[in-house]
Amino acid sequence: LCGMKVTEVKDNYVKRIAYLGVCIAVAMICSYIETLIPFFFGVPGMKLGLTNFVILFVLYTVGMRDAVAVSVIRVFLVGVLFGNAFSILYSLVGGMLSLLVMWMLKRLGRFKMISVSAAGGIAHNLGQIIVATIIVKNYNVMYYFPFLMICGLLTGVLIGVIAQEMVIRIPESLWKSR
């Protein structure tokens, strides 16, 4: 903010809000599309995690705070529109654990976006299996995790490739405020 005029600060704020609004809208569209795709690999409840490419993109382009905002707002809006309280709980815990893991790995600077995404996919499934274990009060649900871990790894790699290509191909001027 040092050396910036008030109008420049307001312009940057408006650009940031508009950018995040578009990201939330794209994430919601991806969530809806995912419900339409008949995707079944023998693991009930498994999804591609299409919205994660938006969250990963926001994490890498503007940062953790905005990625958390986009993720939380998307979870609540999609939950209210297309889901229920349980879907909000599962998505929120899985999404926040995933985002935390991706943020920590990104901060280390030793991992490529694809690896960060794969770890996020696994963490998302771990968060959801923890919630399921607590809700059903049965630890046998944990036996399901190895299957979910493999699925999270595979879909995480796919989503990482998509997000990496987006970061490369979308002009930096669209997310940079200066």
Short mmCIF file of C-alpha atoms in Angstrom, two decimals:
data_model
loop_
_atom_site.label_atom_id
_atom_site.label_comp_id
_atom_site.label_asym_id
_atom_site.label_seq_id
_atom_site.Cartn_x
_atom_site.Cartn_y
_atom_site.Cartn_z
CA LEU A 1 0.00 0.00 0.00
CA CYS A 2 2.97 2.31 0.45
CA GLY A 3 3.13 4.82 -2.36
CA MET A 4 -0.20 3.76 -3.85
CA LYS A 5 -3.07 6.17 -4.37
CA VAL A 6 -6.44 5.43 -2.80
CA THR A 7 -7.98 4.79 -6.22
CA GLU A 8 -5.26 2.22 -7.01
CA VAL A 9 -5.98 0.40 -3.74
CA LYS A 10 -9.72 0.37 -4.52
CA ASP A 11 -9.05 -0.85 -8.08
CA ASN A 12 -6.86 -3.67 -6.78
CA TYR A 13 -9.50 -4.63 -4.23
CA VAL A 14 -12.23 -4.67 -6.87
CA LYS A 15 -10.05 -6.74 -9.23
CA ARG A 16 -9.27 -9.21 -6.46
CA ILE A 17 -12.93 -9.61 -5.46
CA ALA A 18 -13.96 -10.04 -9.10
CA TYR A 19 -11.18 -12.60 -9.68
CA LEU A 20 -12.18 -14.59 -6.60
CA GLY A 21 -15.85 -14.39 -7.59
CA VAL A 22 -15.02 -15.91 -10.96
CA CYS A 23 -12.97 -18.63 -9.24
CA ILE A 24 -15.87 -19.45 -6.91
CA ALA A 25 -18.25 -19.61 -9.86
CA VAL A 26 -15.92 -21.92 -11.82
CA ALA A 27 -15.48 -24.13 -8.75
CA MET A 28 -19.26 -24.35 -8.31
CA ILE A 29 -19.72 -25.22 -11.97
CA CYS A 30 -17.07 -27.94 -11.64
CA SER A 31 -18.90 -29.33 -8.58
CA TYR A 32 -22.14 -29.43 -10.50
CA ILE A 33 -20.53 -31.02 -13.58
CA GLU A 34 -18.98 -33.64 -11.33
CA THR A 35 -22.43 -34.68 -10.12
CA LEU A 36 -23.48 -35.21 -13.74
CA ILE A 37 -20.53 -37.41 -14.69
CA PRO A 38 -21.28 -41.11 -14.14
CA PHE A 39 -17.90 -41.89 -12.61
CA PHE A 40 -17.56 -45.24 -10.87
CA PHE A 41 -14.44 -47.30 -10.39
CA GLY A 42 -15.81 -49.71 -7.83
CA VAL A 43 -15.22 -47.27 -4.97
CA PRO A 44 -18.50 -45.74 -3.75
CA GLY A 45 -18.41 -42.00 -3.22
CA MET A 46 -15.29 -41.46 -5.30
CA LYS A 47 -15.20 -38.31 -7.40
CA LEU A 48 -12.67 -36.76 -9.74
CA GLY A 49 -12.23 -33.68 -7.56
CA LEU A 50 -12.56 -31.22 -10.42
CA THR A 51 -12.99 -28.27 -8.08
CA ASN A 52 -9.55 -28.92 -6.66
CA PHE A 53 -7.89 -27.57 -9.81
CA VAL A 54 -9.51 -24.19 -9.09
CA ILE A 55 -8.38 -24.26 -5.45
CA LEU A 56 -4.87 -25.32 -6.48
CA PHE A 57 -4.79 -22.59 -9.11
CA VAL A 58 -5.81 -19.94 -6.55
CA LEU A 59 -3.27 -21.28 -4.04
CA TYR A 60 -0.46 -20.99 -6.56
CA THR A 61 -1.49 -17.67 -8.09
CA VAL A 62 -2.74 -15.53 -5.20
CA GLY A 63 -2.15 -17.43 -1.98
CA MET A 64 -3.50 -19.42 0.92
CA ARG A 65 -5.91 -16.85 2.35
CA ASP A 66 -7.79 -16.52 -0.93
CA ALA A 67 -7.69 -20.28 -1.56
CA VAL A 68 -9.33 -20.84 1.85
CA ALA A 69 -11.99 -18.23 1.05
CA VAL A 70 -12.79 -19.76 -2.34
CA SER A 71 -12.87 -23.27 -0.90
CA VAL A 72 -15.09 -22.47 2.09
CA ILE A 73 -17.53 -20.33 0.12
CA ARG A 74 -17.76 -22.98 -2.61
CA VAL A 75 -18.39 -25.77 -0.09
CA PHE A 76 -21.21 -23.89 1.60
CA LEU A 77 -22.86 -22.70 -1.62
CA VAL A 78 -22.70 -26.11 -3.28
CA GLY A 79 -23.83 -27.80 -0.08
CA VAL A 80 -26.85 -25.54 0.22
CA LEU A 81 -27.72 -25.77 -3.48
CA PHE A 82 -27.00 -29.43 -4.25
CA GLY A 83 -26.27 -31.22 -0.99
CA ASN A 84 -27.05 -31.35 2.69
CA ALA A 85 -25.41 -30.77 6.07
CA PHE A 86 -23.42 -34.00 5.81
CA SER A 87 -22.07 -33.14 2.38
CA ILE A 88 -21.00 -29.74 3.72
CA LEU A 89 -19.25 -31.37 6.67
CA TYR A 90 -17.46 -33.98 4.56
CA SER A 91 -16.42 -31.44 1.93
CA LEU A 92 -15.33 -28.84 4.44
CA VAL A 93 -13.12 -31.17 6.48
CA GLY A 94 -11.69 -32.89 3.40
CA GLY A 95 -11.15 -29.61 1.58
CA MET A 96 -9.47 -27.84 4.51
CA LEU A 97 -7.16 -30.76 5.28
CA SER A 98 -6.30 -31.02 1.59
CA LEU A 99 -5.62 -27.30 1.34
CA LEU A 100 -3.48 -27.32 4.48
CA VAL A 101 -1.35 -30.19 3.16
CA MET A 102 -0.99 -28.58 -0.28
CA TRP A 103 -0.05 -25.23 1.27
CA MET A 104 2.61 -26.82 3.51
CA LEU A 105 4.14 -28.78 0.62
CA LYS A 106 4.08 -25.72 -1.63
CA ARG A 107 5.84 -23.67 1.06
CA LEU A 108 8.60 -26.25 1.32
CA GLY A 109 9.40 -25.49 -2.32
CA ARG A 110 10.62 -29.03 -3.02
CA PHE A 111 7.56 -30.38 -4.77
CA LYS A 112 6.04 -29.77 -8.18
CA MET A 113 2.39 -28.80 -8.45
CA ILE A 114 1.43 -32.31 -9.56
CA SER A 115 2.92 -33.86 -6.40
CA VAL A 116 1.28 -31.21 -4.23
CA SER A 117 -2.06 -31.96 -5.87
CA ALA A 118 -1.65 -35.72 -5.40
CA ALA A 119 -0.91 -35.22 -1.70
CA GLY A 120 -3.95 -32.95 -1.50
CA GLY A 121 -6.14 -35.63 -3.06
CA ILE A 122 -4.99 -38.17 -0.50
CA ALA A 123 -5.45 -35.68 2.36
CA HIS A 124 -8.96 -34.84 1.16
CA ASN A 125 -9.95 -38.50 1.30
CA LEU A 126 -8.31 -38.90 4.72
CA GLY A 127 -10.31 -35.95 6.05
CA GLN A 128 -13.53 -37.43 4.75
CA ILE A 129 -12.80 -40.89 6.14
CA ILE A 130 -12.09 -39.35 9.56
CA VAL A 131 -15.47 -37.58 9.46
CA ALA A 132 -17.17 -40.82 8.39
CA THR A 133 -15.50 -42.70 11.24
CA ILE A 134 -16.73 -40.13 13.75
CA ILE A 135 -20.26 -39.96 12.33
CA VAL A 136 -20.87 -43.71 12.15
CA LYS A 137 -18.84 -44.36 15.32
CA ASN A 138 -17.17 -47.34 13.75
CA TYR A 139 -13.44 -47.58 13.08
CA ASN A 140 -13.97 -50.27 10.44
CA VAL A 141 -14.63 -47.44 7.99
CA MET A 142 -10.85 -46.90 8.03
CA TYR A 143 -10.39 -50.13 6.05
CA TYR A 144 -11.86 -48.20 3.12
CA PHE A 145 -9.01 -45.66 3.20
CA PRO A 146 -6.39 -47.61 1.17
CA PHE A 147 -8.79 -47.65 -1.79
CA LEU A 148 -9.53 -43.96 -1.35
CA MET A 149 -5.82 -43.22 -1.03
CA ILE A 150 -5.10 -44.79 -4.41
CA CYS A 151 -8.03 -42.93 -5.96
CA GLY A 152 -6.90 -39.65 -4.36
CA LEU A 153 -3.40 -40.18 -5.70
CA LEU A 154 -4.58 -40.87 -9.26
CA THR A 155 -7.15 -38.09 -9.42
CA GLY A 156 -4.74 -35.73 -7.64
CA VAL A 157 -2.14 -36.28 -10.36
CA LEU A 158 -4.75 -35.62 -13.06
CA ILE A 159 -5.96 -32.45 -11.33
CA GLY A 160 -2.34 -31.34 -10.80
CA VAL A 161 -1.63 -31.63 -14.51
CA ILE A 162 -4.71 -29.53 -15.31
CA ALA A 163 -3.85 -26.86 -12.71
CA GLN A 164 -0.22 -26.72 -13.83
CA GLU A 165 -1.30 -26.17 -17.42
CA MET A 166 -3.68 -23.43 -16.31
CA VAL A 167 -0.94 -21.59 -14.44
CA ILE A 168 1.30 -21.83 -17.51
CA ARG A 169 -1.34 -20.83 -20.06
CA ILE A 170 -3.45 -18.18 -18.30
CA PRO A 171 -1.76 -14.78 -18.47
CA GLU A 172 -0.30 -13.60 -15.19
CA SER A 173 -1.95 -10.21 -15.69
CA LEU A 174 -5.32 -11.80 -14.89
CA TRP A 175 -4.42 -12.60 -11.30
CA LYS A 176 -1.74 -10.03 -10.47
CA SER A 177 -3.18 -6.80 -9.10
CA ARG A 178 -0.16 -4.64 -10.04
#
